[in-house]
Amino acid sequence: MTTLTDLTLAQARDGLRNKDFTARELTESYIAAMDKHRDLNAYITETPELALAQAAESDARLAKGDAGAMEGLPIGMKDLFCTEGVLTTAGSHILDGFKPPYESTVSARLKQAGAVLLGKTNLDEFAMGSSNETSYYGASKNPWKATGDDRDLVPGGSSGGSAAAVAARIAIAATGTDTGGSIRQPAAYCGITGIKPTYGRCSRWGIIAYASSLDQAGPMTRDVRDAAIMLGAMSGYDPKDSTSANLPVPDFEAALTGNIKGLRIGLPKEYRPEGLSPEIAALWDRGAQWLKDAGAEVVEISLPHTKYALATYYVIAPAECSSNLARYDGVRFGLRVEGSSLDEMYMKTRAAGFGTEVQRRIMMGTYVLSAGYYDAYYLKAQKVRALIAQDFRQAFEQVDVILAPTAPTPAFGMGENMADPITMYLNDVFTVPTSLAGLPGLSVPAGLSATGLPLGLQLIGKPFDEETVLRVGGVIEDAAGFTAKPTLA
Amino acid sequence: MLDKQTVRNIAFLARIDVKEDDLEPLANQLSGIIGWVEQLGEVNTDGVAPMTSVTNQVLRWRADELTDGGRADQVVLNAPDKLDGCFAVPKMVE
Amino acid sequence: MSYIIKGNTGDWEVVIGLEVHAQVISNSKLFSGADTTFGAEPNSQVSFVDAGFPGMLPVINAKCVEQAVRTGLGLKAKINNRSVFARKNYFYADLPQGYQISQYELPIVGEGTLILDMPDGSTRAVGIERLHLEQDAGKSMHDQHPNKSLIDLNRSGVALMEIVSKPDMRTPEEAGAYLRKLRAILRYLGSCDGNMEEGSMRCDVNVSVRHPGEEFRTRCEIKNVNSVRFVMQAIEHEAARHVEVYESGGDIRQETRLFDPSRGETRSMRSKEQAHDYRYFPDPDLLPLEFDDAYVEAIRATLPELPDEKKERFISEYGITAYDATVLVMDQENSAFFETVAKGRDGKTAVAWVTTNLFGSLNKRGLSVSDSPVSATQLGQLIDLVADNTLSTRLAKDVFEIMMDEGKDPSVIVEERGMKQVTDTSAIEAACDQVIAANAEKADEVRNGKEKLVAWFVGQVMKATQGKANPAMLQEILKKKLLG
C-alpha cells in the first residue's frame, strides 16, 4: 500500500471497517490531492468542509458498527446532480448561483449509504459534449498524456470531470450520467471503469435533464468491483420518477464470480466498419480471446441499424433538450439579463446563459419538432429508434452479452474536434446505440494505445442484467491486467 | 436547407437572441447537421411504431394526497427578481 | 330555433364550437402533491415540480385520471384505454416549465355526445370531439407594480379537463344551453364545480359564419370568456363582425380574440399574434397512460343518474312536462328536492309547487334550494293538506308564505292560526245566506241572467269566511241558492 488515495473503493471500505485508518484521514488525503491537482479543473465546486463534517459522522457510525455500503468513502458528484444547499451549475452560465433546495434521489442515496462529498465535478454544459470542452467553467483536463507529448488531452465527456478525478486519484469514485456515452467514453479515455445501467435502474429525480428518454446515472470507478458496489448504492425504485423501474436491486458485487463458462458473447459485425482503427480492432479481438479463454462462446451477431444510431440520436436528444431547457428563462433561478419586455429578457438571458453547443442543440431540436418537420425528422427518428432496440432484442435471443469497443479512438487533444460538430459526434458511435435501446453498458480499461493512452472495451447487456455485464467485465479486467496509471497521479 | 429566415424563426421560438451576422453561419451549420441526419430517410420504417418509452413499464399513478407545497420562501429563494412573494418579470401587456 | 343574420348578400348562419377548460376536483395537482385549494398566499401551494425546477419530474395523480374517465362516461364518450401525454411548448411567464403537459394525438377520452335542452322543450345533440387532461398555468398580475408583472404559481399544475365540442352549434342560445348542460353534468359527476366566476370552468369560443349549405369559413377563437351570458354576447358580436367584414368585401383572418364585457365586443389579441408553433411531442418523463376495461367499468358502476336519464324518468314517473323536467334536472339538489316532494303524490301538483311557488319565493329572497326555509318534507305535508281538503289551494298558498317566513310545519301553522278550510255545508250555507240577504239587488240581477255576478258572490262569501270556505262547495251552494 502506497498512499490512501491509491486504494480502490472496496479496499478503502475494508480498511475503514478494519480501523486501519479513519474516514477523516482518508478524506484529508483526498482534499490534499485535490489541492495538488487543481489544474486538472476536474471540480467546479469543492466542498472540503462538508466532506470533513461528513467524514466525522462516518467515523462515528463506523465506530458504532453501523456503516453503510459507501461509509466514509470520498466521492465526486457530477455537477448535474442537484445537491441541497450546494451550488449546482450543470456546467452552464445560465444556472449562476443556483443552490437547489432539494437533493437528487441518487445523491441522497449515496449520502444515506455514508458517502462523503468532495465536490461537484466538471462536465460539458448540460452534459452536451464528448470532450468536457463546452463547460462554462473551462475544460477539465485528462490526467493522461501521450508518450513523449506534453499536449493536454480531453478527458472525454460529458462526465469528463468525474473521469479525470477518479483517474487522477482526487476522488475514490464519482457519479456520472450517460445520455449517449457520457459515462463510458470518458471512462475509456481516462482508463477507469464506468457503467451506464439500464434506463430506469437509477432515479432521474433531481438530475438536471438533458434528454429524458436517454439520461441515466451510473458510477465511475477504479475497477469493476467498485462499480458494482457503488451501483448498488445508487440504484433502486423511486416513486418520484415515473420511468424508474420497480425492481429489486441485486447484490451486484456478489455477481462478480469470475465464472463465465458457457456464456454466449456477441460481436456485432457492424461495429467493425471500414476505417476502424487497427489498434481498436486488435484490442477488441484480444478481448474476445480472453473471454473464449475463460470458457465463453463467442459468436458474430448483426445489429443492422447501427449505422443510423448517431443520426437518430442527434434528432431525439436535441428535440428533448430543446424542451427540457425551456425552463431556463431567467424567472425563477439562475442568470437573468434584463430586457424591456418579457421576450427580450428571455432572449438575452438565454443567449448569454447558454454556450454555443447548447444553443446549437436547442435550435436543432426546435427545428425537428416544428410544424412541417416533425414527421420527417422526429417521428422518423423514433421509428428508427424502435428498429435499433429491436436489433438488440433479436441479438439477445442468441447471446447473453455483447462485446464492443467503447470509443473509436483514444483521448484526443484539446481543441482538436471543436471546429466540426459532426466529427465530435462520431466519438459516440459505439455508445449511442446502447443508450437508444436503454440497455446497460460497461466500459472497462483493457489496454494502452501505441501512444500510451488507455483504451476501453464495452460490454452491453440485456435490460436489467447489469450482473452479467459486471461479471464479464470483471473477467476482461482480470485478463487485461490493466495497471497503468495516468502521468499525473 | 435552412435559410436565414428559418433560423431567425427557430431562434425566436427557442427565445435565443442570435445576432444578425451569426444567422448565416448558424444556418450553414444546422443545414450541415440536418443534411447528415437525412440519412434516416434510407431506412424503411413502414409499419414501424415509433418508440415512445424505453422501459417495458406501465405508468404508475400516485394517490391523491397532499405531500408538497407550503414553502413559498424556498420556491422564490433563487429568483433573480421577486416582489411580495411572487416572481417579478418585465411588465407583460395583453 | 334558428338564428339567421340577414345580410345584403343573403342569409348568414353562425357556426359555433366550444372548448371548455374544467378544473378537476382533486386534493392535489395533476403531477405534484401540492394543494389545489383556491385563494392561498402566493406560491404557498407550489412544489418544485410546479415551478419547473431543474431535475423535477411529474408523477400522475390517480384521482385526476378517474375524474377524466368519469366525465368521459358522463358524456357518453369513447374512453381510450391508452392515451399519451405530450408537451405543448411555448414561453410565457406563468408557464414555468416552458411547456404545458397536455394530451395531443391520443387523448384519454374520444368522441361523445351532449344533449341540449332548449327552452321550447326540444332537444338537440352536440358532438363532443374529445376530452383530455392537462396542467393549468400560473397567474400573472399586472397591477401591482408600474413596470413589472408578478407571477404566482399556486394554480400551476392544477389538473384541467379540456372538453372540445364539435362545431355543431348554430345559435348563441345553443351555446348557452351547452354550457349549462355541461356544467350540470360535471356537477352531477363531482368532477368539476363548474364555477365560472372563480375560473374553475373557462370557455374559449370558436365562431365563424357562412351562407347556409356552404363549407365552413375561417373561424376566430375568443379566449377565456367567463360567463354563459358573455359567451352568448361574444358570439353575437363576433358573428355580426364576420358578416360585416365579408359584406364589405373583406376577409376574416384566423386569430385569437378577447371579449370585453364592458363594451360587449371582441378585439384582437395582438400579443398572441406571433405565429405559434407548439412543437407537441410525447413527454419523455411519462409513459403512456393505460388502464383496462375493468377499471372503466368500476367507475361506470359508481356514476350517479345523470340529467338526461333523470329527465326521462321524471317525465314518465311523475307525468311532468319536458320543460319542467329540464328545469329540475339541471341541478341535483333541485331534483332531489322535487323527488322528495313528489314521491307518493301527484307529480304535476308537486312540480307546480316546487318550480312556481318555491323557486319563485326563493328567488325573491335570493336563496338557493339548499338554504330553503321550507324543507321538501314540509312542502309535501302542505300538498297533503290540500289533498285531504284541510286546506284549499288558496289557503295553502298563504300557509306556504308563512312557512317561508317561519319555517314551521304546515299543520302547526294551520292549527295555530285556525286556517283550516270550512267544509261544513251548513256553515257555508249560513255564510251564503247572509251575503245574499245583504245584497238582494245583485242576487236579483243574477237570477235575471247576469250569471257573471256569481263570481262576485263567491268572492264576498270567501271574504266573509276569511278565505277558509272550500271553494268547490261554495261554488255549488251559491249556484243552488241563486239559480235554484
mmCIF file of N, CA and C in Angstrom, chain A residues 97-99 199 213 237 241-242 244-245 307-308 310-312 314-315 330-334 336 339 341-343 346-347 350-351 359-360 362-364 366-367 377 380 382-383 385-387 389 422 436 438, chain B residues 2 6-7 10-18 26 29-30 32-34 36-45 48-52 54-55 57 59-60 74-75 78-81 87-90 92:
data_model
loop_
_atom_site.group_PDB
_atom_site.id
_atom_site.type_symbol
_atom_site.label_atom_id
_atom_site.label_comp_id
_atom_site.label_asym_id
_atom_site.label_seq_id
_atom_site.Cartn_x
_atom_site.Cartn_y
_atom_site.Cartn_z
ATOM 1 N N GLY A 97 -25.267 30.738 -9.629
ATOM 2 C CA GLY A 97 -25.683 30.920 -8.240
ATOM 3 C C GLY A 97 -26.793 30.004 -7.766
ATOM 4 N N PHE A 98 -27.166 29.015 -8.574
ATOM 5 C CA PHE A 98 -28.313 28.170 -8.200
ATOM 6 C C PHE A 98 -27.934 27.173 -7.107
ATOM 7 N N LYS A 99 -28.573 27.323 -5.965
ATOM 8 C CA LYS A 99 -28.406 26.345 -4.880
ATOM 9 C C LYS A 99 -29.738 25.639 -4.684
ATOM 10 N N TYR A 199 -31.789 1.864 -18.449
ATOM 11 C CA TYR A 199 -32.669 3.018 -18.242
ATOM 12 C C TYR A 199 -33.747 2.626 -17.242
ATOM 13 N N SER A 213 -35.409 10.698 -22.230
ATOM 14 C CA SER A 213 -35.618 9.284 -22.580
ATOM 15 C C SER A 213 -34.295 8.540 -22.669
ATOM 16 N N TYR A 237 -35.771 1.680 -6.976
ATOM 17 C CA TYR A 237 -37.051 2.254 -7.369
ATOM 18 C C TYR A 237 -37.288 3.587 -6.669
ATOM 19 N N ASP A 241 -39.987 9.252 -9.818
ATOM 20 C CA ASP A 241 -39.601 9.211 -11.233
ATOM 21 C C ASP A 241 -40.495 8.181 -11.924
ATOM 22 N N SER A 242 -41.367 8.662 -12.800
ATOM 23 C CA SER A 242 -42.333 7.765 -13.447
ATOM 24 C C SER A 242 -41.662 6.737 -14.350
ATOM 25 N N SER A 244 -38.820 5.216 -13.461
ATOM 26 C CA SER A 244 -37.962 4.373 -12.622
ATOM 27 C C SER A 244 -38.567 2.970 -12.530
ATOM 28 N N ALA A 245 -37.688 1.968 -12.574
ATOM 29 C CA ALA A 245 -38.182 0.578 -12.605
ATOM 30 C C ALA A 245 -38.421 0.056 -11.193
ATOM 31 N N LYS A 307 -25.704 1.750 -38.098
ATOM 32 C CA LYS A 307 -25.248 2.872 -38.897
ATOM 33 C C LYS A 307 -26.100 4.131 -38.684
ATOM 34 N N TYR A 308 -27.360 3.921 -38.335
ATOM 35 C CA TYR A 308 -28.267 5.067 -38.237
ATOM 36 C C TYR A 308 -28.431 5.598 -36.813
ATOM 37 N N LEU A 310 -26.402 7.195 -34.683
ATOM 38 C CA LEU A 310 -25.955 8.556 -34.378
ATOM 39 C C LEU A 310 -26.935 9.602 -34.897
ATOM 40 N N ALA A 311 -27.358 9.419 -36.146
ATOM 41 C CA ALA A 311 -28.314 10.388 -36.720
ATOM 42 C C ALA A 311 -29.619 10.370 -35.922
ATOM 43 N N THR A 312 -30.030 9.178 -35.516
ATOM 44 C CA THR A 312 -31.246 9.060 -34.706
ATOM 45 C C THR A 312 -31.085 9.829 -33.397
ATOM 46 N N TYR A 314 -29.050 12.236 -32.755
ATOM 47 C CA TYR A 314 -28.947 13.683 -32.926
ATOM 48 C C TYR A 314 -30.234 14.326 -33.444
ATOM 49 N N VAL A 315 -31.291 13.564 -33.524
ATOM 50 C CA VAL A 315 -32.625 14.145 -33.676
ATOM 51 C C VAL A 315 -33.329 14.112 -32.312
ATOM 52 N N GLY A 330 -34.666 32.761 -16.808
ATOM 53 C CA GLY A 330 -34.352 33.968 -16.036
ATOM 54 C C GLY A 330 -35.445 34.404 -15.068
ATOM 55 N N VAL A 331 -36.441 33.567 -14.848
ATOM 56 C CA VAL A 331 -37.547 33.979 -13.987
ATOM 57 C C VAL A 331 -37.406 33.460 -12.552
ATOM 58 N N ARG A 332 -37.106 32.173 -12.402
ATOM 59 C CA ARG A 332 -37.191 31.579 -11.066
ATOM 60 C C ARG A 332 -35.849 31.245 -10.422
ATOM 61 N N PHE A 333 -34.795 31.146 -11.255
ATOM 62 C CA PHE A 333 -33.466 30.822 -10.706
ATOM 63 C C PHE A 333 -32.430 31.148 -11.772
ATOM 64 N N GLY A 334 -31.195 31.239 -11.332
ATOM 65 C CA GLY A 334 -30.092 31.396 -12.275
ATOM 66 C C GLY A 334 -29.974 32.787 -12.856
ATOM 67 N N ARG A 336 -30.197 36.120 -15.085
ATOM 68 C CA ARG A 336 -31.158 36.911 -15.844
ATOM 69 C C ARG A 336 -30.424 38.098 -16.456
ATOM 70 N N GLY A 339 -34.345 42.912 -19.825
ATOM 71 C CA GLY A 339 -34.794 43.366 -21.133
ATOM 72 C C GLY A 339 -36.028 44.220 -20.937
ATOM 73 N N SER A 341 -38.862 43.955 -22.470
ATOM 74 C CA SER A 341 -40.088 43.157 -22.493
ATOM 75 C C SER A 341 -39.738 41.760 -22.012
ATOM 76 N N LEU A 342 -40.779 40.983 -21.764
ATOM 77 C CA LEU A 342 -40.567 39.612 -21.313
ATOM 78 C C LEU A 342 -39.757 38.832 -22.355
ATOM 79 N N ASP A 343 -40.164 38.938 -23.633
ATOM 80 C CA ASP A 343 -39.458 38.203 -24.677
ATOM 81 C C ASP A 343 -37.997 38.632 -24.790
ATOM 82 N N TYR A 346 -36.096 37.075 -22.018
ATOM 83 C CA TYR A 346 -35.850 35.662 -22.325
ATOM 84 C C TYR A 346 -34.688 35.516 -23.305
ATOM 85 N N MET A 347 -34.762 36.264 -24.396
ATOM 86 C CA MET A 347 -33.810 36.070 -25.491
ATOM 87 C C MET A 347 -32.394 36.462 -25.086
ATOM 88 N N ARG A 350 -31.080 33.837 -22.420
ATOM 89 C CA ARG A 350 -30.727 32.530 -22.971
ATOM 90 C C ARG A 350 -29.531 32.627 -23.926
ATOM 91 N N ALA A 351 -29.402 33.775 -24.592
ATOM 92 C CA ALA A 351 -28.237 33.961 -25.466
ATOM 93 C C ALA A 351 -26.966 34.069 -24.627
ATOM 94 N N GLN A 359 -26.774 25.962 -27.473
ATOM 95 C CA GLN A 359 -27.655 26.740 -28.360
ATOM 96 C C GLN A 359 -27.905 25.976 -29.659
ATOM 97 N N ARG A 360 -26.852 25.373 -30.173
ATOM 98 C CA ARG A 360 -26.968 24.632 -31.431
ATOM 99 C C ARG A 360 -27.961 23.478 -31.268
ATOM 100 N N ILE A 362 -30.334 23.157 -28.981
ATOM 101 C CA ILE A 362 -31.695 23.670 -28.753
ATOM 102 C C ILE A 362 -32.336 24.057 -30.094
ATOM 103 N N MET A 363 -31.549 24.703 -30.930
ATOM 104 C CA MET A 363 -32.092 25.138 -32.235
ATOM 105 C C MET A 363 -32.406 23.929 -33.115
ATOM 106 N N MET A 364 -31.495 22.968 -33.114
ATOM 107 C CA MET A 364 -31.705 21.729 -33.854
ATOM 108 C C MET A 364 -33.022 21.078 -33.410
ATOM 109 N N THR A 366 -35.514 22.388 -31.778
ATOM 110 C CA THR A 366 -36.674 23.227 -32.082
ATOM 111 C C THR A 366 -37.091 23.009 -33.535
ATOM 112 N N TYR A 367 -36.083 22.930 -34.389
ATOM 113 C CA TYR A 367 -36.360 22.747 -35.813
ATOM 114 C C TYR A 367 -37.016 21.382 -36.090
ATOM 115 N N TYR A 377 -38.477 14.253 -39.357
ATOM 116 C CA TYR A 377 -37.292 14.076 -38.509
ATOM 117 C C TYR A 377 -37.618 13.357 -37.213
ATOM 118 N N LYS A 380 -39.696 10.061 -37.595
ATOM 119 C CA LYS A 380 -38.842 9.107 -38.312
ATOM 120 C C LYS A 380 -37.776 8.544 -37.365
ATOM 121 N N GLN A 382 -37.866 8.332 -34.131
ATOM 122 C CA GLN A 382 -38.451 7.444 -33.120
ATOM 123 C C GLN A 382 -38.733 6.064 -33.705
ATOM 124 N N LYS A 383 -39.035 6.020 -34.987
ATOM 125 C CA LYS A 383 -39.254 4.717 -35.647
ATOM 126 C C LYS A 383 -37.933 3.980 -35.822
ATOM 127 N N ARG A 385 -35.400 4.403 -34.024
ATOM 128 C CA ARG A 385 -35.010 4.014 -32.668
ATOM 129 C C ARG A 385 -35.665 2.674 -32.290
ATOM 130 N N ALA A 386 -36.917 2.523 -32.657
ATOM 131 C CA ALA A 386 -37.612 1.267 -32.377
ATOM 132 C C ALA A 386 -36.900 0.109 -33.081
ATOM 133 N N LEU A 387 -36.410 0.345 -34.300
ATOM 134 C CA LEU A 387 -35.708 -0.708 -35.040
ATOM 135 C C LEU A 387 -34.361 -1.036 -34.386
ATOM 136 N N ALA A 389 -33.669 -0.739 -31.202
ATOM 137 C CA ALA A 389 -33.988 -1.510 -29.993
ATOM 138 C C ALA A 389 -34.333 -2.946 -30.356
ATOM 139 N N ILE A 422 -20.009 17.444 -36.268
ATOM 140 C CA ILE A 422 -20.273 16.043 -36.629
ATOM 141 C C ILE A 422 -19.086 15.150 -36.294
ATOM 142 N N LEU A 436 -29.834 4.417 -26.929
ATOM 143 C CA LEU A 436 -31.135 4.476 -27.601
ATOM 144 C C LEU A 436 -32.012 3.302 -27.195
ATOM 145 N N GLY A 438 -31.739 1.763 -24.337
ATOM 146 C CA GLY A 438 -31.927 1.787 -22.881
ATOM 147 C C GLY A 438 -31.205 0.667 -22.146
ATOM 148 N N LEU B 2 -31.718 25.027 -44.467
ATOM 149 C CA LEU B 2 -32.189 26.117 -43.598
ATOM 150 C C LEU B 2 -31.625 27.459 -44.064
ATOM 151 N N THR B 6 -35.441 31.066 -41.711
ATOM 152 C CA THR B 6 -35.829 29.894 -40.902
ATOM 153 C C THR B 6 -35.090 29.915 -39.568
ATOM 154 N N VAL B 7 -33.796 30.195 -39.636
ATOM 155 C CA VAL B 7 -33.019 30.217 -38.395
ATOM 156 C C VAL B 7 -33.515 31.325 -37.477
ATOM 157 N N ILE B 10 -36.631 29.996 -35.843
ATOM 158 C CA ILE B 10 -36.319 28.984 -34.823
ATOM 159 C C ILE B 10 -35.743 29.656 -33.589
ATOM 160 N N ALA B 11 -34.851 30.611 -33.817
ATOM 161 C CA ALA B 11 -34.223 31.303 -32.692
ATOM 162 C C ALA B 11 -35.288 32.011 -31.857
ATOM 163 N N PHE B 12 -36.299 32.553 -32.532
ATOM 164 C CA PHE B 12 -37.356 33.206 -31.762
ATOM 165 C C PHE B 12 -38.197 32.173 -31.004
ATOM 166 N N LEU B 13 -38.536 31.077 -31.672
ATOM 167 C CA LEU B 13 -39.294 30.022 -30.979
ATOM 168 C C LEU B 13 -38.541 29.543 -29.747
ATOM 169 N N ALA B 14 -37.215 29.454 -29.866
ATOM 170 C CA ALA B 14 -36.379 28.963 -28.763
ATOM 171 C C ALA B 14 -35.986 30.096 -27.831
ATOM 172 N N ARG B 15 -36.404 31.321 -28.126
ATOM 173 C CA ARG B 15 -36.075 32.514 -27.341
ATOM 174 C C ARG B 15 -34.577 32.609 -27.095
ATOM 175 N N ILE B 16 -33.822 32.543 -28.197
ATOM 176 C CA ILE B 16 -32.389 32.790 -28.116
ATOM 177 C C ILE B 16 -32.074 33.938 -29.070
ATOM 178 N N ASP B 17 -31.457 34.952 -28.521
ATOM 179 C CA ASP B 17 -31.108 36.120 -29.308
ATOM 180 C C ASP B 17 -29.897 35.777 -30.175
ATOM 181 N N VAL B 18 -30.091 35.741 -31.477
ATOM 182 C CA VAL B 18 -28.961 35.465 -32.372
ATOM 183 C C VAL B 18 -28.688 36.733 -33.162
ATOM 184 N N LEU B 26 -24.804 30.105 -38.727
ATOM 185 C CA LEU B 26 -25.602 29.131 -37.988
ATOM 186 C C LEU B 26 -26.494 28.335 -38.944
ATOM 187 N N GLN B 29 -24.338 25.719 -40.515
ATOM 188 C CA GLN B 29 -24.015 24.645 -39.585
ATOM 189 C C GLN B 29 -25.190 23.709 -39.375
ATOM 190 N N LEU B 30 -26.352 24.319 -39.093
ATOM 191 C CA LEU B 30 -27.543 23.498 -38.863
ATOM 192 C C LEU B 30 -27.912 22.729 -40.124
ATOM 193 N N GLY B 32 -25.855 21.620 -42.264
ATOM 194 C CA GLY B 32 -24.909 20.506 -42.322
ATOM 195 C C GLY B 32 -25.398 19.334 -41.481
ATOM 196 N N ILE B 33 -25.824 19.638 -40.256
ATOM 197 C CA ILE B 33 -26.276 18.566 -39.358
ATOM 198 C C ILE B 33 -27.571 17.939 -39.893
ATOM 199 N N ILE B 34 -28.475 18.802 -40.346
ATOM 200 C CA ILE B 34 -29.742 18.292 -40.870
ATOM 201 C C ILE B 34 -29.486 17.411 -42.106
ATOM 202 N N TRP B 36 -26.877 15.676 -42.719
ATOM 203 C CA TRP B 36 -26.299 14.410 -42.236
ATOM 204 C C TRP B 36 -27.398 13.517 -41.645
ATOM 205 N N VAL B 37 -28.341 14.149 -40.932
ATOM 206 C CA VAL B 37 -29.426 13.407 -40.292
ATOM 207 C C VAL B 37 -30.364 12.783 -41.340
ATOM 208 N N GLU B 38 -30.374 13.403 -42.507
ATOM 209 C CA GLU B 38 -31.325 12.923 -43.513
ATOM 210 C C GLU B 38 -31.039 11.535 -44.040
ATOM 211 N N GLN B 39 -29.891 10.970 -43.655
ATOM 212 C CA GLN B 39 -29.627 9.564 -43.987
ATOM 213 C C GLN B 39 -30.714 8.652 -43.420
ATOM 214 N N LEU B 40 -31.446 9.132 -42.410
ATOM 215 C CA LEU B 40 -32.510 8.310 -41.834
ATOM 216 C C LEU B 40 -33.571 7.978 -42.880
ATOM 217 N N GLY B 41 -33.656 8.825 -43.907
ATOM 218 C CA GLY B 41 -34.599 8.579 -44.985
ATOM 219 C C GLY B 41 -34.368 7.244 -45.690
ATOM 220 N N GLU B 42 -33.132 6.729 -45.581
ATOM 221 C CA GLU B 42 -32.810 5.445 -46.246
ATOM 222 C C GLU B 42 -33.484 4.265 -45.555
ATOM 223 N N VAL B 43 -33.851 4.453 -44.274
ATOM 224 C CA VAL B 43 -34.379 3.317 -43.512
ATOM 225 C C VAL B 43 -35.856 3.112 -43.809
ATOM 226 N N ASN B 44 -36.201 1.887 -44.117
ATOM 227 C CA ASN B 44 -37.607 1.567 -44.343
ATOM 228 C C ASN B 44 -38.298 1.404 -42.981
ATOM 229 N N THR B 45 -39.193 2.325 -42.686
ATOM 230 C CA THR B 45 -39.878 2.261 -41.393
ATOM 231 C C THR B 45 -41.381 2.038 -41.574
ATOM 232 N N VAL B 48 -43.660 0.541 -38.786
ATOM 233 C CA VAL B 48 -42.939 0.524 -37.508
ATOM 234 C C VAL B 48 -43.572 1.549 -36.566
ATOM 235 N N ALA B 49 -43.898 1.112 -35.367
ATOM 236 C CA ALA B 49 -44.466 2.049 -34.390
ATOM 237 C C ALA B 49 -43.332 2.840 -33.760
ATOM 238 N N PRO B 50 -43.484 4.159 -33.641
ATOM 239 C CA PRO B 50 -42.412 4.944 -33.031
ATOM 240 C C PRO B 50 -42.197 4.532 -31.583
ATOM 241 N N MET B 51 -40.941 4.576 -31.139
ATOM 242 C CA MET B 51 -40.631 4.191 -29.771
ATOM 243 C C MET B 51 -40.944 5.377 -28.868
ATOM 244 N N THR B 52 -41.872 5.191 -27.940
ATOM 245 C CA THR B 52 -42.210 6.324 -27.077
ATOM 246 C C THR B 52 -41.782 6.086 -25.640
ATOM 247 N N VAL B 54 -38.900 3.756 -23.218
ATOM 248 C CA VAL B 54 -37.738 2.882 -23.290
ATOM 249 C C VAL B 54 -37.971 1.608 -22.506
ATOM 250 N N THR B 55 -38.591 1.773 -21.338
ATOM 251 C CA THR B 55 -38.760 0.610 -20.478
ATOM 252 C C THR B 55 -40.106 -0.048 -20.750
ATOM 253 N N GLN B 57 -42.444 -0.671 -18.894
ATOM 254 C CA GLN B 57 -43.195 -0.479 -17.664
ATOM 255 C C GLN B 57 -44.528 0.178 -18.006
ATOM 256 N N LEU B 59 -47.268 3.166 -16.722
ATOM 257 C CA LEU B 59 -47.235 4.403 -15.935
ATOM 258 C C LEU B 59 -47.882 4.150 -14.583
ATOM 259 N N ARG B 60 -47.145 4.471 -13.548
ATOM 260 C CA ARG B 60 -47.698 4.323 -12.197
ATOM 261 C C ARG B 60 -48.412 5.607 -11.785
ATOM 262 N N GLN B 74 -38.861 29.024 -0.097
ATOM 263 C CA GLN B 74 -37.873 28.260 -0.857
ATOM 264 C C GLN B 74 -38.127 28.344 -2.365
ATOM 265 N N VAL B 75 -39.391 28.444 -2.712
ATOM 266 C CA VAL B 75 -39.750 28.483 -4.133
ATOM 267 C C VAL B 75 -39.183 29.744 -4.793
ATOM 268 N N ASN B 78 -34.326 31.404 -5.070
ATOM 269 C CA ASN B 78 -33.305 31.572 -6.104
ATOM 270 C C ASN B 78 -33.689 32.594 -7.177
ATOM 271 N N ALA B 79 -34.832 33.246 -7.009
ATOM 272 C CA ALA B 79 -35.339 34.109 -8.087
ATOM 273 C C ALA B 79 -34.483 35.360 -8.264
ATOM 274 N N PRO B 80 -34.128 35.703 -9.507
ATOM 275 C CA PRO B 80 -33.356 36.916 -9.763
ATOM 276 C C PRO B 80 -34.116 38.187 -9.358
ATOM 277 N N ASP B 81 -35.442 38.147 -9.425
ATOM 278 C CA ASP B 81 -36.231 39.314 -9.033
ATOM 279 C C ASP B 81 -37.540 38.805 -8.440
ATOM 280 N N PHE B 87 -42.726 35.945 -8.218
ATOM 281 C CA PHE B 87 -41.644 36.187 -9.160
ATOM 282 C C PHE B 87 -41.979 37.460 -9.918
ATOM 283 N N ALA B 88 -40.963 38.302 -10.154
ATOM 284 C CA ALA B 88 -41.208 39.533 -10.898
ATOM 285 C C ALA B 88 -40.549 39.449 -12.265
ATOM 286 N N VAL B 89 -41.289 39.871 -13.282
ATOM 287 C CA VAL B 89 -40.782 39.863 -14.666
ATOM 288 C C VAL B 89 -41.115 41.207 -15.306
ATOM 289 N N PRO B 90 -40.459 41.538 -16.420
ATOM 290 C CA PRO B 90 -40.836 42.774 -17.105
ATOM 291 C C PRO B 90 -42.328 42.775 -17.405
ATOM 292 N N MET B 92 -45.876 42.547 -18.623
ATOM 293 C CA MET B 92 -46.448 41.898 -19.804
ATOM 294 C C MET B 92 -47.692 42.671 -20.208
#
